[in-house]
């Protein structure tokens, strides 16, 4: 390890650097031989679930929050998506604990009902707090979302939350770098979600372990910021703590005019710096994965981890198809849990509930895509449409999307994490099957005994119409 | 953090790959605001099955978990580490770990040991053949031992030192408060604040 690091350091003097290396180097507070780098953290996002024990730790040691001005809190995981107070007393106590902690330590909090409230990874970008070249952390693995702007963003545990609160830094070893080169153009009707599900199926849930992934290539360049966030969001499902995309005109256009984006001369100065945030031509990644976007079709998962996915046009695979014995036994177990038989066309799989929302697919563009399919149609399944934030909700209502959803028979809800992980009342019953735009199909993720198929917003909406896994083109 | 030098104990074979942290501790357990009581939630859904390995009385009191590859993937919830520790585990041995879980473990003094998948299977088979067999995990020597056999594992010097001493990261970082202040003074002025 040490030899490799030394060789690397020598090489770095002459070679170009990757985007990840540039952003990392920019944030090193302290570097010492044989120790992890001490990294400065530009933005710390807080929510109610992974923070209470961290604040307790601060109190026990009589420590303060070093930079309340680089910290922001919201309530998302536990909040109900119907109007009214939190009925579960344990959930309520957790939310109240966050309010008490935010008040005691002087942190900005967006509580339930506040116009700025929403899923933690939706509100950062929406406020313009997520900017290129930043380091961003949160006690939540989907923090990788923010890498879509060209920063290093990753999930941390509660001990590290406490560390960042107290010091605004984290000790960390720089991960290796991986390029995922996505050439060609995504065919019509194939989305960022299909792309990332296909990537995870290709490299596996452990494929990105130890790496920061940079998504590159024509198909990535052509994605909107919303699509880029969807891709980076699920980096962790491939094992990578962070995923990132070099900032470009799409990024700058998204940021300009947002409440926390720089203004006037500061904007020009910032953009000039952001333009340097790209991997140099002669930089070398530790690993390169290549994918041709033009060959992709709508993708869904059939199993109990996000790597167990297949094109919607395919059938449920047979465990014997997997050469690796570990993968084979995982597939056997997954089919049993999911109540699926090998060889069944995925299009024949009947679904009880459709969920559109989450930090993966709860943004305005996702809701528009679902509404375009549901307009003038009627849903056959219980269908929950949950905007990622109060602002997304407001914007969707301004466009009349809520009317489209209601007219189709879907439920239009308040903002929150909702059925992505079922910490609020939005859950699956045992044995119930969902098509979900969220990020995890783990056993029991959406409710004990619930069965989850991960899909794009477009496939979710089409599935709601037919009651079976369906691509929009099949309607 | 609890210091870790050497630990000897019996082991539980968990022959499953891709054990995500939602399985280690389901989300409903995450609503607690305290740091204790998570042992009851460990593998809560799986423990409802009487045939689940942790329900086998021969493995009662085991303190080493022998897991399949990709243990601790998914959610960043440190509660997964707390649940394992509070149940009585001091070590998890697997061929691969989720990055965040492994990181969280080393912050708390639960030792994640990476060994080759074949070796993990060998240890699992040994624990199945003789549940009273004791495994020694020696962080000083970076070695796992069972009977006459021994396997080396890798862990970086810094993490090993922190674990051996049971050191608190925050205390270590605060020794460099001046470096942090210097860095803060040099940050670009356009960077956003939340106020």
XYZ file of C-alpha atoms in Angstrom:
670
model
C 0.000 0.000 0.000
C 2.689 2.448 1.064
C 4.847 1.696 -1.970
C 1.901 2.291 -4.245
C 1.125 5.589 -2.498
C 4.718 6.780 -2.850
C 4.891 5.812 -6.485
C 1.636 7.635 -7.013
C 2.920 10.775 -5.328
C 5.972 10.778 -7.583
C 3.809 10.276 -10.627
C 1.446 13.060 -9.622
C 4.201 15.638 -10.046
C 4.227 15.052 -13.767
C 0.844 13.555 -14.538
C -2.532 15.198 -14.809
C -5.028 14.785 -12.022
C -8.543 13.441 -11.886
C -11.461 15.588 -10.751
C -11.619 13.648 -7.481
C -7.918 14.257 -6.810
C -8.292 17.998 -7.460
C -11.239 18.408 -5.112
C -9.616 16.238 -2.458
C -6.310 18.140 -2.541
C -8.172 21.437 -2.263
C -9.594 20.304 1.097
C -6.587 18.836 2.873
C -6.173 20.681 6.179
C -3.301 18.538 7.334
C -1.266 15.721 5.829
C 1.214 13.596 7.751
C 3.110 10.432 6.881
C 1.264 7.327 8.002
C -1.943 9.152 8.873
C -5.176 9.766 7.006
C -5.594 13.240 5.528
C -7.580 15.679 7.611
C -10.230 16.986 5.198
C -12.193 20.187 5.570
C -15.946 19.781 5.110
C -17.734 22.619 3.292
C -21.291 21.565 4.066
C -22.778 19.271 6.699
C -26.368 18.145 6.234
C -28.263 16.863 9.255
C -31.509 14.935 9.683
C -33.286 13.494 12.684
C -32.285 9.819 12.435
C -28.493 9.707 12.578
C -27.816 12.845 14.630
C -29.282 12.500 18.176
C -26.428 10.385 19.553
C -23.880 12.737 17.961
C -25.352 15.745 19.765
C -25.368 13.699 22.976
C -21.661 13.107 22.437
C -21.013 16.837 22.073
C -22.885 17.548 25.297
C -21.011 14.825 27.196
C -17.654 16.309 26.174
C -18.863 19.899 26.545
C -18.167 20.672 22.888
C -19.848 23.142 20.550
C -20.690 22.953 16.853
C -17.630 24.529 15.251
C -19.373 25.902 12.152
C -23.145 26.268 12.518
C -22.930 28.410 9.368
C -21.838 25.359 7.335
C -24.520 23.104 8.818
C -28.170 22.716 7.888
C -30.840 20.404 9.273
C -34.153 19.115 7.994
C -36.815 16.637 9.054
C -37.373 13.947 6.436
C -37.123 10.278 7.381
C -39.910 10.127 9.970
C -42.316 12.734 8.660
C -45.801 11.663 7.657
C -46.789 12.525 4.081
C -50.346 13.348 5.016
C -51.070 16.601 6.827
C -51.161 16.452 10.597
C -48.875 15.676 13.487
C -46.651 12.592 13.782
C -48.819 9.881 15.308
C -46.009 7.461 16.257
C -44.672 8.713 19.615
C -41.175 7.305 18.967
C -40.904 9.061 15.611
C -42.256 12.223 17.158
C -39.700 12.105 19.956
C -36.895 11.770 17.406
C -38.075 14.804 15.444
C -38.514 16.786 18.653
C -34.985 15.812 19.675
C -33.640 17.327 16.448
C -35.567 20.549 17.105
C -34.170 20.748 20.614
C -30.622 20.071 19.377
C -30.862 22.589 16.526
C -32.063 25.260 18.981
C -29.405 24.425 21.579
C -26.499 24.401 19.103
C -27.763 27.264 16.928
C -28.397 25.378 13.682
C -30.715 26.313 10.846
C -33.536 23.771 10.713
C -36.324 23.271 8.202
C -39.044 21.546 10.209
C -42.199 19.854 8.946
C -44.518 22.391 7.377
C -41.685 24.846 6.604
C -41.449 25.907 2.954
C -37.801 24.789 2.910
C -38.439 21.329 4.345
C -37.700 18.243 2.292
C -35.500 15.231 1.831
C -31.985 16.249 2.873
C -30.470 15.502 -0.558
C -33.165 17.426 -2.386
C -32.917 20.634 -0.374
C -29.119 21.129 -0.621
C -29.154 21.447 -4.433
C -32.475 23.280 -4.451
C -31.109 26.069 -2.227
C -27.903 26.295 -4.246
C -25.940 25.110 -1.193
C -24.527 22.216 -3.209
C -21.894 23.661 -5.520
C -19.003 22.348 -7.636
C -15.767 21.473 -5.884
C -17.246 21.248 -2.394
C -16.896 18.525 0.202
C -20.314 17.567 1.541
C -21.194 14.970 4.163
C -24.328 13.752 5.894
C -25.235 10.846 8.131
C -26.889 9.219 5.160
C -25.382 7.022 2.471
C -27.220 8.788 -0.361
C -25.128 11.910 0.211
C -23.359 10.754 -2.957
C -26.225 12.579 -4.755
C -24.444 15.929 -4.363
C -21.451 14.710 -6.379
C -23.579 15.468 -9.456
C -22.302 19.057 -9.122
C -18.654 18.031 -9.197
C -17.849 17.865 -5.501
C -16.912 15.011 -3.199
C -19.978 14.038 -1.203
C -20.317 10.934 0.920
C -22.321 9.336 3.699
C -20.947 8.997 7.221
C -21.932 7.272 10.454
C -22.978 8.949 13.672
C -19.443 8.984 15.157
C -18.300 10.925 12.106
C -21.334 13.228 12.320
C -20.164 14.119 15.819
C -16.626 14.595 14.513
C -17.755 17.008 11.801
C -19.997 18.913 14.198
C -17.078 19.383 16.584
C -14.271 20.043 14.096
C -15.764 20.669 10.600
C -13.222 18.105 9.380
C -12.898 14.370 8.880
C -9.799 12.168 8.888
C -9.933 10.038 5.754
C -7.776 8.166 3.286
C -8.366 9.200 -0.287
C -10.243 6.418 -2.064
C -8.993 5.055 -5.364
C -10.484 6.544 -8.520
C -12.774 4.809 -10.988
C -14.037 6.192 -14.283
C -17.359 4.947 -15.575
C -17.348 6.003 -19.223
C -20.831 6.040 -20.698
C -20.531 6.436 -24.451
C -23.336 6.945 -26.956
C -26.762 8.406 -26.299
C -29.527 6.950 -24.156
C -32.328 5.766 -26.471
C -35.685 7.558 -26.279
C -37.567 6.483 -23.148
C -34.427 5.263 -21.348
C -33.583 7.336 -18.294
C -30.795 8.117 -15.840
C -32.375 5.561 -13.483
C -32.199 2.793 -16.083
C -28.576 3.739 -16.700
C -27.505 3.557 -13.058
C -29.425 0.313 -12.477
C -27.626 -1.169 -15.491
C -24.268 0.081 -14.166
C -24.880 -1.513 -10.753
C -25.950 -4.791 -12.372
C -22.722 -4.718 -14.373
C -20.202 -3.956 -11.626
C -22.126 -5.429 -8.689
C -22.962 -4.077 -5.243
C -19.302 -4.323 -4.251
C -17.803 -3.134 -7.556
C -17.256 0.414 -6.349
C -15.941 -0.428 -2.871
C -12.910 1.695 -2.067
C -13.457 4.038 -5.028
C -14.735 7.476 -5.845
C -16.528 7.054 -9.153
C -16.444 9.740 -11.832
C -19.246 9.310 -14.382
C -18.106 10.521 -17.776
C -18.951 10.395 -21.449
C -21.560 11.625 -23.885
C -24.597 10.114 -22.158
C -23.612 11.714 -18.842
C -22.946 15.118 -20.452
C -26.424 15.015 -21.972
C -28.176 14.377 -18.652
C -30.000 17.171 -16.839
C -28.865 17.996 -13.291
C -31.814 15.959 -12.022
C -30.662 12.951 -14.038
C -27.067 13.410 -12.871
C -28.271 13.462 -9.275
C -30.177 10.203 -9.861
C -26.998 8.573 -11.171
C -24.705 9.854 -8.399
C -27.339 9.072 -5.751
C -27.065 5.340 -6.384
C -23.239 5.193 -6.425
C -23.416 3.718 -2.935
C -25.564 0.864 -4.269
C -22.520 -0.131 -6.304
C -20.430 0.141 -3.131
C -18.843 3.525 -3.949
C -19.107 6.037 -1.149
C -18.982 8.901 -3.625
C -19.858 9.464 -7.285
C -19.192 12.664 -9.183
C -19.673 14.416 -12.493
C -17.524 17.302 -13.749
C -19.411 20.610 -13.695
C -20.316 22.207 -17.021
C -22.783 24.699 -18.520
C -25.702 22.511 -17.388
C -24.424 22.739 -13.813
C -23.876 26.507 -13.944
C -27.310 27.116 -15.502
C -28.946 25.064 -12.730
C -27.130 26.981 -10.007
C -27.453 30.537 -11.295
C -29.932 32.560 -9.290
C -30.465 29.973 -6.552
C -30.627 31.484 -3.040
C -27.110 30.461 -1.938
C -25.340 30.632 -5.307
C -22.707 33.369 -5.664
C -23.834 36.628 -7.279
C -22.247 39.386 -9.366
C -18.430 39.340 -9.585
C -18.331 36.422 -7.112
C -20.368 34.368 -9.583
C -17.846 34.986 -12.366
C -14.963 34.178 -10.071
C -16.661 30.986 -8.932
C -17.466 29.872 -12.480
C -13.863 30.491 -13.537
C -12.738 28.178 -10.745
C -15.454 25.606 -11.422
C -14.282 25.358 -15.046
C -10.942 24.014 -13.788
C -12.759 21.149 -12.068
C -12.333 18.482 -14.683
C -10.128 15.475 -15.055
C -6.971 16.352 -16.977
C -6.509 14.642 -20.349
C -3.465 12.727 -19.153
C -4.830 11.761 -15.744
C -4.972 8.059 -14.950
C -7.813 6.351 -13.111
C -7.166 3.299 -10.975
C -9.971 1.550 -12.833
C -12.087 2.226 -15.923
C -15.485 0.723 -16.729
C -17.102 1.284 -20.122
C -20.793 1.211 -20.951
C -22.548 1.895 -24.241
C -25.698 3.869 -23.459
C -27.227 3.244 -26.860
C -27.729 -0.445 -26.061
C -29.754 0.199 -22.891
C -33.481 -0.352 -22.381
C -35.740 0.207 -19.345
C -34.222 -1.677 -16.429
C -35.809 -3.128 -13.287
C -34.607 -5.158 -10.326
C -35.896 -8.655 -9.660
C -33.977 -9.457 -6.461
C -33.128 -8.117 -3.014
C -30.066 -6.033 -3.772
C -29.758 -3.259 -6.361
C -27.284 -5.311 -8.398
C -29.922 -7.967 -9.060
C -31.478 -6.208 -12.038
C -32.338 -6.946 -15.673
C -33.906 -5.293 -18.696
C -37.675 -5.118 -18.289
C -38.001 -7.088 -21.532
C -36.145 -10.034 -19.952
C -37.389 -12.799 -17.673
C -36.668 -13.570 -14.030
C -33.275 -15.289 -14.193
C -32.657 -18.813 -12.977
C -30.083 -19.096 -10.181
C -28.201 -21.679 -12.299
C -27.400 -18.894 -14.767
C -24.936 -17.487 -12.242
C -21.517 -19.113 -12.440
C -20.352 -17.701 -9.110
C -21.693 -19.895 -6.262
C -22.126 -16.888 -3.951
C -24.222 -15.065 -6.560
C -26.156 -18.256 -7.254
C -27.172 -18.794 -3.640
C -27.992 -15.083 -3.294
C -30.273 -15.387 -6.341
C -31.983 -18.474 -4.907
C -32.656 -16.682 -1.675
C -33.810 -13.535 -3.467
C -36.311 -15.391 -5.674
C -37.749 -17.109 -2.629
C -38.117 -13.821 -0.743
C -39.530 -12.036 -3.789
C -41.998 -14.849 -4.522
C -40.782 -15.102 -8.112
C -40.265 -18.086 -10.393
C -37.316 -18.249 -12.769
C -38.358 -17.799 -16.384
C -41.361 -15.572 -15.655
C -41.303 -12.574 -18.001
C -40.730 -9.477 -15.846
C -43.624 -7.827 -17.709
C -45.962 -10.440 -16.153
C -45.032 -9.535 -12.572
C -48.090 -8.053 -10.849
C -47.596 -5.110 -8.536
C -49.784 -3.881 -5.650
C -48.266 -0.482 -4.944
C -46.381 2.134 -6.937
C -44.145 4.675 -5.196
C -42.787 7.737 -6.989
C -40.463 9.788 -4.826
C -37.242 9.663 -2.697
C -33.836 11.338 -3.011
C -33.290 9.224 -6.130
C -36.385 10.270 -8.093
C -38.381 12.830 -6.090
C -37.476 15.937 -8.081
C -39.688 18.021 -10.380
C -38.383 16.378 -13.566
C -39.302 12.953 -12.154
C -42.810 14.076 -11.272
C -43.264 15.605 -14.729
C -42.203 12.323 -16.327
C -44.690 10.347 -14.229
C -47.450 12.886 -14.892
C -46.873 12.749 -18.656
C -47.686 9.054 -18.555
C -50.588 9.280 -16.117
C -52.283 12.196 -17.897
C -55.684 10.988 -19.077
C -55.145 7.493 -17.689
C -56.291 5.691 -14.537
C -54.137 3.781 -12.077
C -54.913 0.183 -11.160
C -52.641 0.062 -8.113
C -52.312 2.046 -4.918
C -50.061 4.851 -6.169
C -48.173 7.246 -3.905
C -46.615 10.350 -5.437
C -44.338 11.958 -2.864
C -42.467 15.138 -3.815
C -38.917 15.326 -2.521
C -39.384 18.709 -0.927
C -42.018 21.322 -0.168
C -40.571 23.437 -2.981
C -40.865 20.561 -5.457
C -44.458 20.154 -4.282
C -45.174 23.831 -4.822
C -43.577 23.835 -8.276
C -45.472 20.693 -9.286
C -48.756 22.219 -8.151
C -48.007 25.401 -10.090
C -47.799 23.224 -13.202
C -50.974 21.373 -12.290
C -49.228 18.021 -11.891
C -51.134 17.342 -8.669
C -54.383 17.555 -10.652
C -53.051 15.034 -13.174
C -52.121 12.610 -10.402
C -55.407 12.982 -8.551
C -57.431 12.613 -11.748
C -55.587 9.362 -12.454
C -56.450 8.077 -8.984
C -52.977 8.479 -7.467
C -52.350 9.946 -4.008
C -50.569 13.324 -3.959
C -48.617 13.576 -0.715
C -46.483 15.917 1.406
C -42.670 15.888 1.141
C -40.473 13.299 2.866
C -38.511 10.062 2.521
C -41.769 8.147 2.826
C -41.910 4.632 1.389
C -38.257 4.583 0.395
C -37.565 3.153 3.826
C -40.905 3.151 5.607
C -39.879 4.930 8.798
C -43.137 6.880 8.528
C -46.565 5.228 8.079
C -46.003 4.689 4.311
C -45.084 1.012 4.237
C -45.753 -2.210 2.359
C -47.669 -5.010 4.091
C -45.978 -8.437 4.286
C -46.000 -10.049 0.849
C -47.061 -6.823 -0.851
C -45.160 -5.964 -4.048
C -44.103 -2.505 -5.179
C -42.633 -0.798 -8.200
C -40.604 1.931 -6.572
C -38.483 4.811 -7.870
C -36.350 4.634 -4.714
C -32.866 3.172 -4.341
C -33.018 -0.033 -2.307
C -34.820 -3.326 -2.828
C -33.401 -4.893 0.332
C -35.540 -7.402 2.225
C -38.090 -5.512 4.310
C -36.802 -2.112 3.214
C -40.271 -0.728 2.484
C -41.965 -2.668 5.273
C -41.470 -6.086 6.816
C -42.038 -8.784 4.198
C -42.513 -6.187 1.444
C -41.162 -6.925 -2.050
C -39.570 -4.092 -3.986
C -38.786 -3.666 -7.681
C -36.644 -0.600 -8.389
C -37.741 1.284 -11.487
C -37.624 4.697 -13.181
C -40.477 7.203 -12.697
C -41.636 6.417 -16.236
C -41.805 2.671 -15.613
C -43.439 3.308 -12.220
C -46.216 5.352 -13.820
C -46.789 2.869 -16.645
C -46.855 0.049 -14.081
C -49.498 1.884 -12.070
C -51.685 1.989 -15.196
C -51.491 -1.729 -16.012
C -50.855 -3.276 -12.604
C -47.870 -5.173 -14.013
C -44.256 -4.081 -14.563
C -44.598 -2.029 -17.740
C -42.508 0.280 -19.884
C -44.224 3.434 -21.204
C -43.708 2.167 -24.753
C -45.909 -0.837 -23.931
C -48.952 1.290 -23.084
C -13.953 3.920 22.057
C -13.303 0.502 23.509
C -9.680 -0.533 22.887
C -9.025 -3.716 20.916
C -5.844 -5.720 21.256
C -6.525 -9.440 21.100
C -9.779 -11.264 21.361
C -10.554 -14.956 21.677
C -14.066 -16.313 21.401
C -16.408 -18.704 19.658
C -17.844 -17.840 16.266
C -21.165 -17.808 14.395
C -21.166 -18.769 10.713
C -23.488 -16.449 8.761
C -23.520 -17.985 5.303
C -25.102 -15.100 3.459
C -23.581 -12.597 1.063
C -24.597 -8.950 0.675
C -25.874 -8.573 4.216
C -26.973 -4.943 4.084
C -27.308 -2.770 7.170
C -31.109 -2.833 6.776
C -30.857 -6.550 7.635
C -28.403 -5.973 10.478
C -30.822 -3.486 12.030
C -34.168 -2.683 10.370
C -35.166 0.984 10.013
C -37.876 0.809 12.672
C -35.064 0.495 15.263
C -33.458 3.709 14.069
C -36.093 5.847 15.746
C -34.346 5.521 19.110
C -32.422 8.580 20.265
C -30.220 6.708 22.753
C -27.112 4.652 22.040
C -28.209 1.524 23.878
C -30.698 -1.312 23.527
C -29.963 -2.102 19.877
C -29.040 -5.766 20.532
C -32.746 -6.598 20.450
C -32.962 -5.247 16.910
C -29.939 -7.160 15.572
C -31.059 -9.154 12.504
C -34.591 -8.617 13.865
C -36.465 -9.939 10.827
C -34.229 -12.980 10.368
C -34.297 -13.862 14.058
C -38.039 -14.457 13.772
C -37.133 -17.614 11.858
C -36.307 -20.342 14.425
C -33.867 -21.879 11.929
C -31.778 -18.689 11.722
C -28.240 -19.394 12.886
C -28.287 -16.894 15.765
C -31.243 -18.783 17.230
C -29.234 -21.973 17.456
C -28.376 -22.332 21.158
C -24.964 -23.833 20.355
C -23.848 -20.392 19.184
C -24.951 -18.570 22.301
C -22.180 -16.382 23.654
C -20.289 -16.253 20.363
C -18.348 -13.038 19.823
C -16.921 -13.471 16.326
C -19.220 -13.183 13.307
C -18.116 -15.062 10.189
C -20.056 -13.420 7.365
C -20.321 -13.825 3.603
C -18.794 -11.290 1.212
C -20.063 -7.687 1.068
C -21.135 -7.480 4.690
C -22.588 -4.159 5.843
C -23.520 -2.678 2.479
C -26.143 0.028 2.033
C -27.278 2.515 4.630
C -24.730 4.476 6.689
C -26.553 3.701 9.957
C -23.952 3.250 12.703
C -26.763 1.563 14.625
C -25.687 -1.602 12.780
C -22.339 -1.493 14.578
C -23.969 -0.679 17.917
C -26.396 -3.616 17.508
C -23.582 -6.079 16.765
C -21.490 -4.823 19.686
C -24.334 -4.727 22.154
C -25.311 -8.269 21.165
C -21.786 -9.322 22.099
C -19.754 -9.325 18.894
C -16.201 -7.947 19.004
C -15.104 -8.985 15.505
C -16.676 -9.481 12.092
C -14.692 -11.498 9.557
C -15.677 -11.288 5.887
C -14.099 -11.229 2.435
C -15.438 -7.721 1.697
C -17.174 -4.990 3.700
C -19.294 -2.001 2.801
C -17.010 1.060 3.090
C -19.187 3.062 5.470
C -19.887 0.098 7.736
C -16.195 -0.730 7.977
C -15.406 2.874 8.779
C -18.120 3.053 11.437
C -16.829 -0.177 12.994
C -13.328 1.156 13.449
C -14.730 4.298 15.105
C -16.500 2.129 17.664
C -13.953 -0.609 18.326
C -15.729 -3.409 16.475
C -12.928 -4.989 14.454
C -13.693 -5.670 10.772
C -11.259 -8.300 9.508
C -10.882 -8.944 5.785
C -9.800 -12.467 4.889
C -9.944 -14.336 1.598
C -13.423 -15.774 0.862
C -12.010 -19.312 0.914
C -10.528 -18.752 4.378
C -13.818 -17.333 5.664
C -15.578 -20.445 4.360
C -12.994 -22.626 6.061
C -13.622 -20.820 9.351
C -17.385 -21.090 8.837
C -17.059 -24.831 8.268
C -14.945 -25.140 11.410
C -17.530 -23.248 13.484
C -20.256 -25.500 12.085
C -18.282 -28.666 12.836
C -17.416 -27.519 16.341
C -19.350 -24.529 17.694
C -17.107 -24.475 20.769
C -13.985 -23.912 18.650
C -12.348 -20.675 19.707
C -10.974 -18.209 17.207
C -8.299 -15.721 18.235
C -8.156 -12.364 16.504
C -4.865 -10.684 17.297
C -4.652 -7.041 16.230
C -1.113 -6.705 17.566
C 0.150 -9.432 15.237
C -2.577 -8.780 12.601
C -3.450 -12.432 12.683
C -6.474 -14.728 12.965
C -5.774 -18.085 14.591
C -7.774 -21.288 14.893
C -6.114 -24.368 16.351
C -2.803 -24.827 14.565
C -3.725 -22.556 11.656
C -3.079 -18.844 11.352
C -3.958 -16.261 8.714
C -2.610 -12.723 8.411
C -4.884 -9.789 7.693
C -4.201 -6.244 6.577
C -5.149 -3.105 8.421
C -3.512 0.289 8.052
C -1.090 1.322 10.810
C -3.054 4.378 11.870
C -6.391 2.618 12.340
C -4.633 -0.233 14.134
C -2.944 2.207 16.517
C -6.224 3.994 17.249
C -7.937 0.665 17.957
C -5.103 -0.650 20.118
C -5.146 2.528 22.189
C -8.918 2.999 22.097
C -8.427 6.593 20.988
C -11.178 9.079 20.293
C -10.831 10.674 16.840
C -12.263 14.021 17.879
C -9.667 14.443 20.587
C -6.911 13.625 18.078
C -8.241 16.120 15.540
C -8.635 18.908 18.069
C -4.867 18.787 18.608
C -4.734 20.343 15.127
C -7.239 23.135 15.764
C -4.678 25.688 14.552
C -4.377 23.937 11.193
C -8.165 24.003 10.850
C -8.283 27.720 11.632
C -5.547 28.418 9.087
C -7.411 26.460 6.447
C -10.651 28.291 7.247
C -8.983 31.655 6.719
C -7.909 30.641 3.228
C -11.265 29.375 1.938
C -12.727 30.941 -1.179
C -15.054 33.807 -0.275
C -17.912 32.724 -2.555
C -18.408 29.377 -0.799
C -21.936 29.184 0.605
C -23.022 29.436 4.212
C -26.341 28.187 5.532
C -27.220 31.339 7.447
